[in-house]
Coordinates of C-alpha atoms and ligand atoms in Angstrom, one line a residue:
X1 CA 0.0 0.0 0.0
X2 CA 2.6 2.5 1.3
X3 CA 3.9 5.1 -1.4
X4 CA 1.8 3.7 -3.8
X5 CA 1.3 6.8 -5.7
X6 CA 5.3 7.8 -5.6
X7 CA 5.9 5.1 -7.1
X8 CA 3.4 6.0 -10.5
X9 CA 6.0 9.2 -10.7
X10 CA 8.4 7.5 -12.2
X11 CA 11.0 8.3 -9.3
X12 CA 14.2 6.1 -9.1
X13 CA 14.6 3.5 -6.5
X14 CA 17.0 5.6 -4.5
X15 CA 14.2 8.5 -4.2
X16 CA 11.7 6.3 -3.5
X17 CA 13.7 4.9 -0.9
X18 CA 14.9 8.0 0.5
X19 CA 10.8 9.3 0.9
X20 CA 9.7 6.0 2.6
X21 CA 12.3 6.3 4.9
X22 CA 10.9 10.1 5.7
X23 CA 7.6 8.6 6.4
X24 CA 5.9 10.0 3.8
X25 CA 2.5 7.9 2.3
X26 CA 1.8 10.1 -0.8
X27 CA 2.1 12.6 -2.3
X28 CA 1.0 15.8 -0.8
X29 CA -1.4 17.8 -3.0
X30 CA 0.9 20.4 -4.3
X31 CA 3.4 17.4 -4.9
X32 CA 0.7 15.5 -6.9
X33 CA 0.4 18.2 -9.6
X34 CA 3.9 19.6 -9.6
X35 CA 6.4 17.0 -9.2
X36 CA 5.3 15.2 -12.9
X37 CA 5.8 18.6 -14.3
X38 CA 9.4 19.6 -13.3
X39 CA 10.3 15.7 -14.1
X40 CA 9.0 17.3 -18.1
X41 CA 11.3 20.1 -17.7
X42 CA 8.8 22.7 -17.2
X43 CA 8.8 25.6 -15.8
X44 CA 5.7 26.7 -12.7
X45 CA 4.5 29.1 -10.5
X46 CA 3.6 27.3 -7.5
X47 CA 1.2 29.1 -5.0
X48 CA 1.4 27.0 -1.8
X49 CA 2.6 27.9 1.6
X50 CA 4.9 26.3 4.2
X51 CA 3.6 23.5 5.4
X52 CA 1.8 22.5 2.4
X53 CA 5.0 20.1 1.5
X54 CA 6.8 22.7 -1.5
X55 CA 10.6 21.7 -0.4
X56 CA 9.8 18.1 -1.8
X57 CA 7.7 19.5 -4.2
X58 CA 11.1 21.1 -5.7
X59 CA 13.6 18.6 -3.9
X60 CA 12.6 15.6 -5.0
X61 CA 12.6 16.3 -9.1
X62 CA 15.6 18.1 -8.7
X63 CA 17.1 15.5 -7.2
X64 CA 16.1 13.2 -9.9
X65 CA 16.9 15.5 -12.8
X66 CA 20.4 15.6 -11.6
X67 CA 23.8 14.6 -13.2
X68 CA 25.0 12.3 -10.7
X69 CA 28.3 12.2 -12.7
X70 CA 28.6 15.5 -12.4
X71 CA 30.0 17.5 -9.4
X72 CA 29.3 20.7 -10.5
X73 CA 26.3 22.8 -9.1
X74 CA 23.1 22.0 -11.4
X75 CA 20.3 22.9 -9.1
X76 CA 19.7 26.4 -7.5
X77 CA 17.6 27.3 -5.0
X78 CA 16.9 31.2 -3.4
X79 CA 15.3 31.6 0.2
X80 CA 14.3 34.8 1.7
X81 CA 16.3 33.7 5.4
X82 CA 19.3 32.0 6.4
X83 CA 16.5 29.2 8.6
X84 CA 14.9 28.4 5.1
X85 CA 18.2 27.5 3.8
X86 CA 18.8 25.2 6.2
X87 CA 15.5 23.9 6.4
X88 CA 15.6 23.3 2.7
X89 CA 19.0 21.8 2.9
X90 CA 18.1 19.3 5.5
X91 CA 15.3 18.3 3.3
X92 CA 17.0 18.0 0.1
X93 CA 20.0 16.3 1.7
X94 CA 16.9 13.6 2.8
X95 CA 15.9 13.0 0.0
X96 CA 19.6 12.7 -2.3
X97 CA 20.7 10.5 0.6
X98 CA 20.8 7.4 -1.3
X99 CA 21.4 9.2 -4.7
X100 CA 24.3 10.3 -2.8
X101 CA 23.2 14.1 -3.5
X102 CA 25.8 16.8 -2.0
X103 CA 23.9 19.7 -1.0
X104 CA 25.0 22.7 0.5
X105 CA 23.2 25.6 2.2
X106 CA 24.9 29.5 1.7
X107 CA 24.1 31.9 3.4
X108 CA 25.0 35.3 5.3
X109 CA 26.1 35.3 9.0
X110 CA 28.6 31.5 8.4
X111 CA 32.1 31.8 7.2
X112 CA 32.8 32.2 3.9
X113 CA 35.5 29.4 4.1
X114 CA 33.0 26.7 4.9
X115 CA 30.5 27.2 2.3
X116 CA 33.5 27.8 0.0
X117 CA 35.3 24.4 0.7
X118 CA 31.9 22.6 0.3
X119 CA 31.7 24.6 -3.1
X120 CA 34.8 23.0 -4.0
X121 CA 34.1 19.9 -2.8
X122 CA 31.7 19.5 -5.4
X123 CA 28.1 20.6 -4.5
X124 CA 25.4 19.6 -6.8
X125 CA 22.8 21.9 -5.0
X126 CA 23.2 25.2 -3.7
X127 CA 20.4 26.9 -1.5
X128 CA 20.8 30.4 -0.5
X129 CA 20.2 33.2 0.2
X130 CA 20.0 35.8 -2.5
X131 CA 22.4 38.7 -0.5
X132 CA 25.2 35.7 0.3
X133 CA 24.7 34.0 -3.1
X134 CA 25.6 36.9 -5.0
X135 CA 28.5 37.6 -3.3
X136 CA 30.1 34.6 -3.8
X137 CA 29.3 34.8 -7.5
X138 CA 31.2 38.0 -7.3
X139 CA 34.3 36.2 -5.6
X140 CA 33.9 33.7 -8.4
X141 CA 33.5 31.4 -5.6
X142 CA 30.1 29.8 -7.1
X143 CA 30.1 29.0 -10.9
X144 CA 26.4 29.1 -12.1
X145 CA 26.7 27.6 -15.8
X146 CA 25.9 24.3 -15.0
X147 CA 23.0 25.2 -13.6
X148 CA 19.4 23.2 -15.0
X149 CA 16.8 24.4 -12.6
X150 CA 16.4 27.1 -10.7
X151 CA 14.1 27.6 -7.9
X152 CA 12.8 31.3 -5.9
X153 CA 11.1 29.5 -2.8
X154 CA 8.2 32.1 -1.0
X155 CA 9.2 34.5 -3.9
X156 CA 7.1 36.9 -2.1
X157 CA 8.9 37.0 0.9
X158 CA 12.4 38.0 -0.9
X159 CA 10.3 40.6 -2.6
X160 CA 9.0 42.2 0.6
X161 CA 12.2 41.6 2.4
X162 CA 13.8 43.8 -0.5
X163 CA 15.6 41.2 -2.4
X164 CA 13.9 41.2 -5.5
X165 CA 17.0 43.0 -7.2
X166 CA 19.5 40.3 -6.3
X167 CA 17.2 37.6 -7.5
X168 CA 16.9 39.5 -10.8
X169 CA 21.0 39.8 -10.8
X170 CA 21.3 36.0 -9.7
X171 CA 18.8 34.8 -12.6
X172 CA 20.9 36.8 -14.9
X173 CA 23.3 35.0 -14.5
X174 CA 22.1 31.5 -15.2
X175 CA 22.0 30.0 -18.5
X176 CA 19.3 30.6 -19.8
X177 CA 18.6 26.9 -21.1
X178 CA 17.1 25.9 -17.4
X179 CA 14.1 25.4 -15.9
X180 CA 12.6 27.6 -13.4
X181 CA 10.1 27.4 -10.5
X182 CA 8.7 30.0 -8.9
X183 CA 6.8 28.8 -5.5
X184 CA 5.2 31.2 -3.6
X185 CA 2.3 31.4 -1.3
X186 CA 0.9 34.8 -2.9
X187 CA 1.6 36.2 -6.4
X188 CA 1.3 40.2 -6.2
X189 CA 1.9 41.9 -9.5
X190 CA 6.0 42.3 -9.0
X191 CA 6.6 38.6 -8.8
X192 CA 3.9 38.0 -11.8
X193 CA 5.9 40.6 -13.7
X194 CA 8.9 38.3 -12.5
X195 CA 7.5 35.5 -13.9
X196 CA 6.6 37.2 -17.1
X197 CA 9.9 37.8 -17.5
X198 CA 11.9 35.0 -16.6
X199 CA 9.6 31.8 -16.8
X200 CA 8.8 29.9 -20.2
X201 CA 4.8 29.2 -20.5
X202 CA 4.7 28.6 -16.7
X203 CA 2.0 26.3 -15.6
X204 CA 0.3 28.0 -12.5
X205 CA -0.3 25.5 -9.7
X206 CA -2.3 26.3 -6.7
X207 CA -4.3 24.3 -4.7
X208 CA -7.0 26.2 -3.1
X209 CA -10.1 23.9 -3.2
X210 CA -13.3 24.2 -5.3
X211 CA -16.2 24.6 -2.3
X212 CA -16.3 22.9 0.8
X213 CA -18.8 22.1 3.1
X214 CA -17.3 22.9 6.5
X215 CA -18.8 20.4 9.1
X216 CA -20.1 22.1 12.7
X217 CA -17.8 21.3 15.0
X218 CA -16.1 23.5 17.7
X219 CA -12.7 24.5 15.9
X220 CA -9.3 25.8 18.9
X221 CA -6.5 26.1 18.3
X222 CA -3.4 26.5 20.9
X223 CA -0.1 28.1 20.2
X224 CA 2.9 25.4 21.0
X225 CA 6.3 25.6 20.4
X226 CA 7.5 22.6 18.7
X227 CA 9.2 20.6 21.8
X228 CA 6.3 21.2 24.2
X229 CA 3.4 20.1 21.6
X230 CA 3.3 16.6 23.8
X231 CA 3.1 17.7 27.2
X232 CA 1.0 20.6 25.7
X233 CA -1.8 17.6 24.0
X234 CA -1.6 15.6 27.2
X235 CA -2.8 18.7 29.1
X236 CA -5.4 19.6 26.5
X237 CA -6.6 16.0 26.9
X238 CA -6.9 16.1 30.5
X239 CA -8.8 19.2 30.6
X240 CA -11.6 18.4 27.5
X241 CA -12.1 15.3 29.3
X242 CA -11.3 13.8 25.9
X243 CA -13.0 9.8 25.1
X244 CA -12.9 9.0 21.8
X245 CA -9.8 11.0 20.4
X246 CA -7.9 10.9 16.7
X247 CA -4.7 12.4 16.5
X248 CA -3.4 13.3 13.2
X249 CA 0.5 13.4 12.6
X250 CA 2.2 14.0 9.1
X251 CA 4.3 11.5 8.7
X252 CA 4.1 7.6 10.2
X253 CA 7.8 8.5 12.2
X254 CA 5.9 11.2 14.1
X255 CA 2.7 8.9 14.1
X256 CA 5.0 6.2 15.9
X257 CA 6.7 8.6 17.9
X258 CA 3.7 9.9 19.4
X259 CA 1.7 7.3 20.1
X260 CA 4.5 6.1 22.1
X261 CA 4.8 9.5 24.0
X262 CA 1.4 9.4 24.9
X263 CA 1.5 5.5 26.5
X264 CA 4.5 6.3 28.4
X265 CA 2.2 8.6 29.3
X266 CA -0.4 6.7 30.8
X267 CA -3.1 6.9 28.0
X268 CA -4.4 4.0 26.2
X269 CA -3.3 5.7 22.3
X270 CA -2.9 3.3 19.5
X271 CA -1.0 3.7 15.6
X272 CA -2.4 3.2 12.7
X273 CA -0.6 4.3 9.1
X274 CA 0.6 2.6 5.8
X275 CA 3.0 0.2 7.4
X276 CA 0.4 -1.8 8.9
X277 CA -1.1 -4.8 7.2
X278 CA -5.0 -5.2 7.2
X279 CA -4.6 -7.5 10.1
X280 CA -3.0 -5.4 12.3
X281 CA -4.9 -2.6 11.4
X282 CA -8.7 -4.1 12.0
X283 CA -7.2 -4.8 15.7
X284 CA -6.2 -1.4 16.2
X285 CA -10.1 -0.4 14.7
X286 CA -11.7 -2.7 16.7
X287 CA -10.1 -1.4 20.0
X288 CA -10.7 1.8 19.5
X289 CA -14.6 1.1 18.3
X290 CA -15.0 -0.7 21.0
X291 CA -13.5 1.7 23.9
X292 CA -10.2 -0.5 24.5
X293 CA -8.1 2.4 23.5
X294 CA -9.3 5.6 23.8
X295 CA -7.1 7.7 21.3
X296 CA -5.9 6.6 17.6
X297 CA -2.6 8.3 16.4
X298 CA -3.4 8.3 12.8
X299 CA -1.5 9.6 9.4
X300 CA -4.0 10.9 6.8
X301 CA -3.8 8.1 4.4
X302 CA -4.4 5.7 7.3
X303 CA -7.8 7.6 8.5
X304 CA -8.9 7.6 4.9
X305 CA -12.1 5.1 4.3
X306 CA -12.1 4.4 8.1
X307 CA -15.9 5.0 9.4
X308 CA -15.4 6.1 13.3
X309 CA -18.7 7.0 15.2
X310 CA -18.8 9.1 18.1
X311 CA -15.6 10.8 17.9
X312 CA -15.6 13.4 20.6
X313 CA -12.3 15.3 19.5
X314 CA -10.3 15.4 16.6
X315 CA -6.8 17.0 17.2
X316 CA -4.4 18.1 14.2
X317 CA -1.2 17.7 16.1
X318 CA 0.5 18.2 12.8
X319 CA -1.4 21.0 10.6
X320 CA -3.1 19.8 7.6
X321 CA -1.3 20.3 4.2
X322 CA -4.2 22.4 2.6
X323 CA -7.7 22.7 3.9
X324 CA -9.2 19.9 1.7
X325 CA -7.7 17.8 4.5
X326 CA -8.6 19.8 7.6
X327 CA -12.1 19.5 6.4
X328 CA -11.4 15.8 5.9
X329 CA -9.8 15.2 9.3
X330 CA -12.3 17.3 11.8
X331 CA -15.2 15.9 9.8
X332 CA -14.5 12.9 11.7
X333 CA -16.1 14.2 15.3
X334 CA -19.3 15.3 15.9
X335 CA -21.0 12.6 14.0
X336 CA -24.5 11.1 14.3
X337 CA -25.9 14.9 15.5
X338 CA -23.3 14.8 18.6
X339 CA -21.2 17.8 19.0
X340 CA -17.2 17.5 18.8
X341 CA -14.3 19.6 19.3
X342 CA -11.3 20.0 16.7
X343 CA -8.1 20.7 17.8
X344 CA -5.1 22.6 16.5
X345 CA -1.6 22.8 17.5
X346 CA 0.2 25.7 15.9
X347 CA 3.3 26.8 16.3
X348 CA 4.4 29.8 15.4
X349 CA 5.5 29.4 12.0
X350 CA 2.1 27.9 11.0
X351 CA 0.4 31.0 11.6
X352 CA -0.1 32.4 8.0
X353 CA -1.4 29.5 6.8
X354 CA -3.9 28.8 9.5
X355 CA -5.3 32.3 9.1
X356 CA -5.0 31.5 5.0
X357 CA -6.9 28.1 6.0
X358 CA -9.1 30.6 8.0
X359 CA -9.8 32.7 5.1
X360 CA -10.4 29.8 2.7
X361 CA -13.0 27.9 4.4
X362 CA -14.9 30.8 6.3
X363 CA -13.9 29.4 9.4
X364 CA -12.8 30.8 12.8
X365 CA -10.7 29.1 15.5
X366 CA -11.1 30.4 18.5
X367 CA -7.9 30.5 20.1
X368 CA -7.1 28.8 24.0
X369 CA -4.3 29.3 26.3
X370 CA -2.4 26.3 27.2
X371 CA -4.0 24.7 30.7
X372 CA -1.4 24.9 33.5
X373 CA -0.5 22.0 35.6
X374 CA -2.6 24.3 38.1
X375 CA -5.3 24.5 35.8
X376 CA -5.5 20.1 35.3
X377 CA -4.8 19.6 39.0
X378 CA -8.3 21.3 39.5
X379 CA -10.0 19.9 36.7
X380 CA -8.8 16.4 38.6
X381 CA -10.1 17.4 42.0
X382 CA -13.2 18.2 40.6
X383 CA -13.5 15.0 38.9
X384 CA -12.3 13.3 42.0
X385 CA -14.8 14.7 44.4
X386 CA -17.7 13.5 41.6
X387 CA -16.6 10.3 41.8
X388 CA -16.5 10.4 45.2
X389 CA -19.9 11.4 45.5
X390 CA -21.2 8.5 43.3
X391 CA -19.3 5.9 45.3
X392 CA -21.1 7.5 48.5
X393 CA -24.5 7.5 47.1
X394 CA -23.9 3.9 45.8
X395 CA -23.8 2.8 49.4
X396 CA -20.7 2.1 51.4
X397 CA -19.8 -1.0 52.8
X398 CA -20.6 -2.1 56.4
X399 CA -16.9 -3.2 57.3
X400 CA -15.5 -0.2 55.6
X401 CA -17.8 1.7 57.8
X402 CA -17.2 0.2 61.0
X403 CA -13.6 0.3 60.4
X404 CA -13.9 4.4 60.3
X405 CA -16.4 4.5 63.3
X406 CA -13.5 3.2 64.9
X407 CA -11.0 5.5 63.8
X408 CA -13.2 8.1 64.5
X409 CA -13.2 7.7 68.3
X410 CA -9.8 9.1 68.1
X411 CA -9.7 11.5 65.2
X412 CA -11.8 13.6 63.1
X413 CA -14.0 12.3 60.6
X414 CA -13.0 15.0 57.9
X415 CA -9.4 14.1 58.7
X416 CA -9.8 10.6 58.4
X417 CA -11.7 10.5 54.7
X418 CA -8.5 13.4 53.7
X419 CA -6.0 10.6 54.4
X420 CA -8.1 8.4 53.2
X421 CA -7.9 10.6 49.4
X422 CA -3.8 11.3 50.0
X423 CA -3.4 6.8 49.9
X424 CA -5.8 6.7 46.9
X425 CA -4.3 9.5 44.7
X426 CA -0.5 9.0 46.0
X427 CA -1.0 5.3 44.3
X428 CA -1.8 6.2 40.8
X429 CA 0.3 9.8 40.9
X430 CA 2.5 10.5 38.7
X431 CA 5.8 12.3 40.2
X432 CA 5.6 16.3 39.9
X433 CA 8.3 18.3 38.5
X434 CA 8.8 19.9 42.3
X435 CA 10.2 16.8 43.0
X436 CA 13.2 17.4 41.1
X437 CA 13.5 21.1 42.4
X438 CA 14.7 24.2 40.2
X439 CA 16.6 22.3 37.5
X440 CA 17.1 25.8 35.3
X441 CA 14.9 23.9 32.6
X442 CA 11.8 25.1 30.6
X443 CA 9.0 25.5 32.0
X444 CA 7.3 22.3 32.5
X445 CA 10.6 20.2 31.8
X446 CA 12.9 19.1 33.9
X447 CA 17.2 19.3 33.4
X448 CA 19.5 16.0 33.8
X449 CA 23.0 16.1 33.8
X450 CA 24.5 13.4 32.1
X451 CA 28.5 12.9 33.1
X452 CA 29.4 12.0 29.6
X453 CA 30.4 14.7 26.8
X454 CA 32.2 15.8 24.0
X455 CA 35.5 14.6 25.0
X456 CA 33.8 11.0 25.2
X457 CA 33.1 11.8 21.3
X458 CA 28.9 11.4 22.1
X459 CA 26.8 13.6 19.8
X460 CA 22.5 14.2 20.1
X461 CA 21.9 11.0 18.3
X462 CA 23.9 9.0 20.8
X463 CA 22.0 10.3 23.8
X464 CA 18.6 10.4 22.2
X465 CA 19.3 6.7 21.6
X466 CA 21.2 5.8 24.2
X467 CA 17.8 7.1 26.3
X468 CA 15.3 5.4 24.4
X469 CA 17.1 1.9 24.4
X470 CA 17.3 2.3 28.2
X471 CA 14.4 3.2 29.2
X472 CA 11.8 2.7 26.1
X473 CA 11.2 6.7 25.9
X474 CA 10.9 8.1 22.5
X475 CA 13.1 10.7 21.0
X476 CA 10.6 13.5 20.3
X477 CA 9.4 14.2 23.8
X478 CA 13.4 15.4 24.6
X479 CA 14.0 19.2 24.7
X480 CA 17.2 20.7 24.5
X481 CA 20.5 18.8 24.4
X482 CA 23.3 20.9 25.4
X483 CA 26.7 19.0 24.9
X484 CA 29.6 20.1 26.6
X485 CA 33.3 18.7 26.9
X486 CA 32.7 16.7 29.8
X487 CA 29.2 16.4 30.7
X488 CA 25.7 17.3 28.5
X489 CA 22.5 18.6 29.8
X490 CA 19.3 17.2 28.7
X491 CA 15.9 18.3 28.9
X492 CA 12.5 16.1 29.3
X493 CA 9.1 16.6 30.8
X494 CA 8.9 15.5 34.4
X495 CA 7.2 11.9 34.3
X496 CA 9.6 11.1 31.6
X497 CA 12.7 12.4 33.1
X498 CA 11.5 10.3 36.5
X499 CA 10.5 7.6 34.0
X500 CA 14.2 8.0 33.2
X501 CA 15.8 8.4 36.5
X502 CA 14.0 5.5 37.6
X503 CA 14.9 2.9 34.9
X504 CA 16.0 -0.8 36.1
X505 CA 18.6 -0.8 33.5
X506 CA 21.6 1.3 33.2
X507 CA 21.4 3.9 30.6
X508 CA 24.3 3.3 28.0
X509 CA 25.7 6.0 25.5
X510 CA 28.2 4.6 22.8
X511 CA 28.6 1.5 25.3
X512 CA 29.2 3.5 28.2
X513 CA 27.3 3.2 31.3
X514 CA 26.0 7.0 32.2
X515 CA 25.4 8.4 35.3
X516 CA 22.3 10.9 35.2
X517 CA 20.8 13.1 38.0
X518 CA 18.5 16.2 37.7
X519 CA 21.1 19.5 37.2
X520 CA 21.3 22.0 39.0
X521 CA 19.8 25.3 37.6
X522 CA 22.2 27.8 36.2
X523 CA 23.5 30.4 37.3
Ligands
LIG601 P1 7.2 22.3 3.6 O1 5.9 22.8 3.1 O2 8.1 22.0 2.6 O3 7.7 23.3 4.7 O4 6.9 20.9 4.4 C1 6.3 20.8 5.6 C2 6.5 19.4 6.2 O5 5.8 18.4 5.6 C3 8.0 19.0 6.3 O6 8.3 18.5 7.6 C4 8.0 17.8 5.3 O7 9.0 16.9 5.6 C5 6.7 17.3 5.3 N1 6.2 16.6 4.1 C6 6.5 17.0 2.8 N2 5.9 16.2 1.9 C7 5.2 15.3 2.7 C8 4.4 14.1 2.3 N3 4.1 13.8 1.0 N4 3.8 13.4 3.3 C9 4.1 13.8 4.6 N5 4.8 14.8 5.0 C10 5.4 15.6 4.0

């Protein structure tokens, strides 16, 4: 099943490869009617914003399209900031990884020397930005006349940022035998008049949807940063008094990933993407219609076709790639004439294309703050004392009740039923992050010191797996990792850095056994 529609694009082997491995299922819209296209050799405007999947709408042809022979650079790319280049570099360098693809990214702010020996070291793909770019084609540090395609990425971003000149210079300067793609999320008359000028019969490729019917359901969204969007859902979840949940995730990695988060956790949260067979996945649907787990971590592809009744939220942990597909996923709650509640984690990146999203489907998401730890314990007392109350109006059994008549000759009876509470809650509790005192960490996270470092040659990757081969945690739920010569800080939520602390196995990094305790805070 998986990358079934890749695999009609006539990719290579080592592409197709390379996107599997990246978790992607299919292709994303804007990838379904460009990518065929740039294979032709044509040239596009492509109106899609971040998020919507336009670096491997670009990266993967270009990486096809390439002279593998060749060292020489063949595929340009500008970017309005020095993060895009990297961004774009990292994807790009995904993708060539088994076409052995050398990519560099160039940009201002990073020494000319690096990004000059990487030139010479034979770069097929250059991404930069337009100010650093022309300066090294000035030092005659770049050579541009083996270049095929050419790509302005959020061409309207370099235009309001004042870099439209320099991109005219730069395309100037490229044979004029190449392709060129033009992607940007708006097209205002300056980058059409661009286009006029520099395209050949561009195909214009957007992929705002004919009409939708936007189903009735309560549409929030929260503002997350990226690290904190678990410990952020798990509060969310706590609060809504969530049952019957679907969690939608980009890619089966992050599906994996955070369905794993959420059982360490505590919650009953099941998979379900391309990689399972239709064995495995009428398992997973048949717990989850029937209650035995109460969230499904779900990649679009995978939700596709499923009929789910009574879904009482529907959470977009990753955004949607175009609004066709937030209408698809929140459709899911609120069936049968119930009323639901869709979700939405944004960070802050993601906000022009929500409010895009926003503008598209005549929708409004009402934003919430992020409960606080305060704000849950409360919801759980209140919830507690309910339960309580049913349990008391149930009736209460005669030993129990002799056996407090007893206590009660010697202490109060409101003293007795508190204690009572503290045994009940302490047993299921989960440690709190005062445990671990001031740690100089995030809010919400917790700081370990790890006594291993640079000098004992450990990078990220080692701890991140040294961690989750110790004690079963998974890679995404980590915060910073701050590696110094001789120790490295790491930071985690609370219950996974006690999780961590209290693993039966030593914790091994490059086959070292590591000492870990929670750090002190700085200074
Ligand atoms: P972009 O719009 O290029 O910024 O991409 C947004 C995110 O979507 C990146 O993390 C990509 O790795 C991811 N992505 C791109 N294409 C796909 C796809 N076909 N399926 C799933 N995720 C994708």
């Amino acid at each position: 099943m998986t990358n079934e529609l890749f695999k009609e694009m006539d990719l290579s082997p080592s592409v197709l490869k390379a996107v599997a491995e990246m978790g992607f299922e299919e292709p994303s819209p804007i990838q379904a009617k460009t990518i065929p296209a740039i294979l032709r050799g044509e040239d596009l405007i492509g109106q899609a914003q971040t998020g919507t999947g336009k670096t491997a709408a670009f990266g993967i042809p270009m990486v096809e399209r390439l002279d593998h022979r060749s060292k020489r650079v063949q595929g340009l790319v500008l970017v309005p900031t020095r993060e895009l280049a990297i961004q774009v570099a990292e994807e790009i360098t995904k993708i060539g990884r088994h076409a052995g693809v050398k990519v560099v990214p160039i940009y201002g702010g990073q020494s000319y020397d690096r990004q000059i020996r990487a030139l010479e070291h034979g770069a097929q793909i250059a991404i930069g930005t337009p100010g650093r770019v022309m300066d090294h084609i000035r030092k005659a540090t770049l050579h541009l006349d083996n270049v095929k395609t050419m790509v302005l990425d959020e061409a309207d971003e370099m235009l309001d940022m004042g870099f439209i000149e320099d991109v005219e210079f730069i395309l100037q300067q490229v044979p004029e035998e190449r392709q060129t793609l033009l992607f940007s999320a708006t097209v205002p008359e300056p980058i059409a008049r661009l286009a006029r000028r520099y395209l050949k019969h561009p195909q214009h490729i957007s992929i705002s949807p004919e009409r939708l019917t936007v189903p009735l359901t309560d549409q929030v969204y929260y503002e997350v940063r990226e690290h904190e969007k678990l410990d952020a859902l798990s509060r969310i979840l706590d609060m809504e008094g969530a049952e019957r949940t679907i969690i939608f995730c980009r890619t089966k990695k992050r599906v994996d990933e955070l369905a794993e988060g959420l059982q360490a956790r505590g919650y009953t949260a099941e998979a379900i993407h391309g990689d399972l067979n239709q064995v495995q996945r009428n398992r997973v649907m048949k717990r989850f219609r029937e209650g035995g787990s109460e969230m499904l971590v779900a990649t679009d592809v995978a939700a596709r076709g499923l009929d789910i009744e009574n879904v009482t939220h529907v959470v977009n942990y990753d955004l949607p790639q175009d609004p066709e597909s937030y209408v698809h996923r929140i459709g899911r709650t609120g069936r049968a004439g119930r009323s639901g509640t869709a979700i939405t984690l944004v960070t802050s990146r993601e906000f022009r294309q929500v409010r895009q999203m926003e503008r598209v489907l005549r929708v409004h998401m009402q934003r919430r703050p992020i409960p606080s730890p305060q704000d849950v314990a409360e919801k759980q007392r209140e919830a507690l004392k309910a339960r309580l109350a049913e349990e008391v109006e149930r009736g209460v059994l005669p030993e129990y009740q002799e056996l407090v008549m007893s206590l009660a000759e010697s202490y109060d009876s409101v003293d007795i039923a508190a204690a009572v509470i503290r045994l009940m809650v302490d047993k299921g509790r989960e440690p709190q992050a005062e445990e671990f005192g001031e740690t100089g960490a995030e809010p919400g996270m917790v700081r370990l010191f790890l006594n291993m470092g640079r000098a004992d040659r450990i990078g990220p990757a080692d701890v991140v797996r040294g961690l989750a081969e110790g004690s079963g945690i998974s890679g995404s739920v980590l915060g910073l990792i701050d590696i110094y010569d001789r120790f490295t800080f790491v930071e985690m939520p609370h219950d996974v850095a006690s999780k961590v602390l209290r693993s039966v196995t030593d914790i091994h990094i490059r086959g070292k056994s590591v000492n870990m305790e929670p750090a002190r805070p700085r200074v």
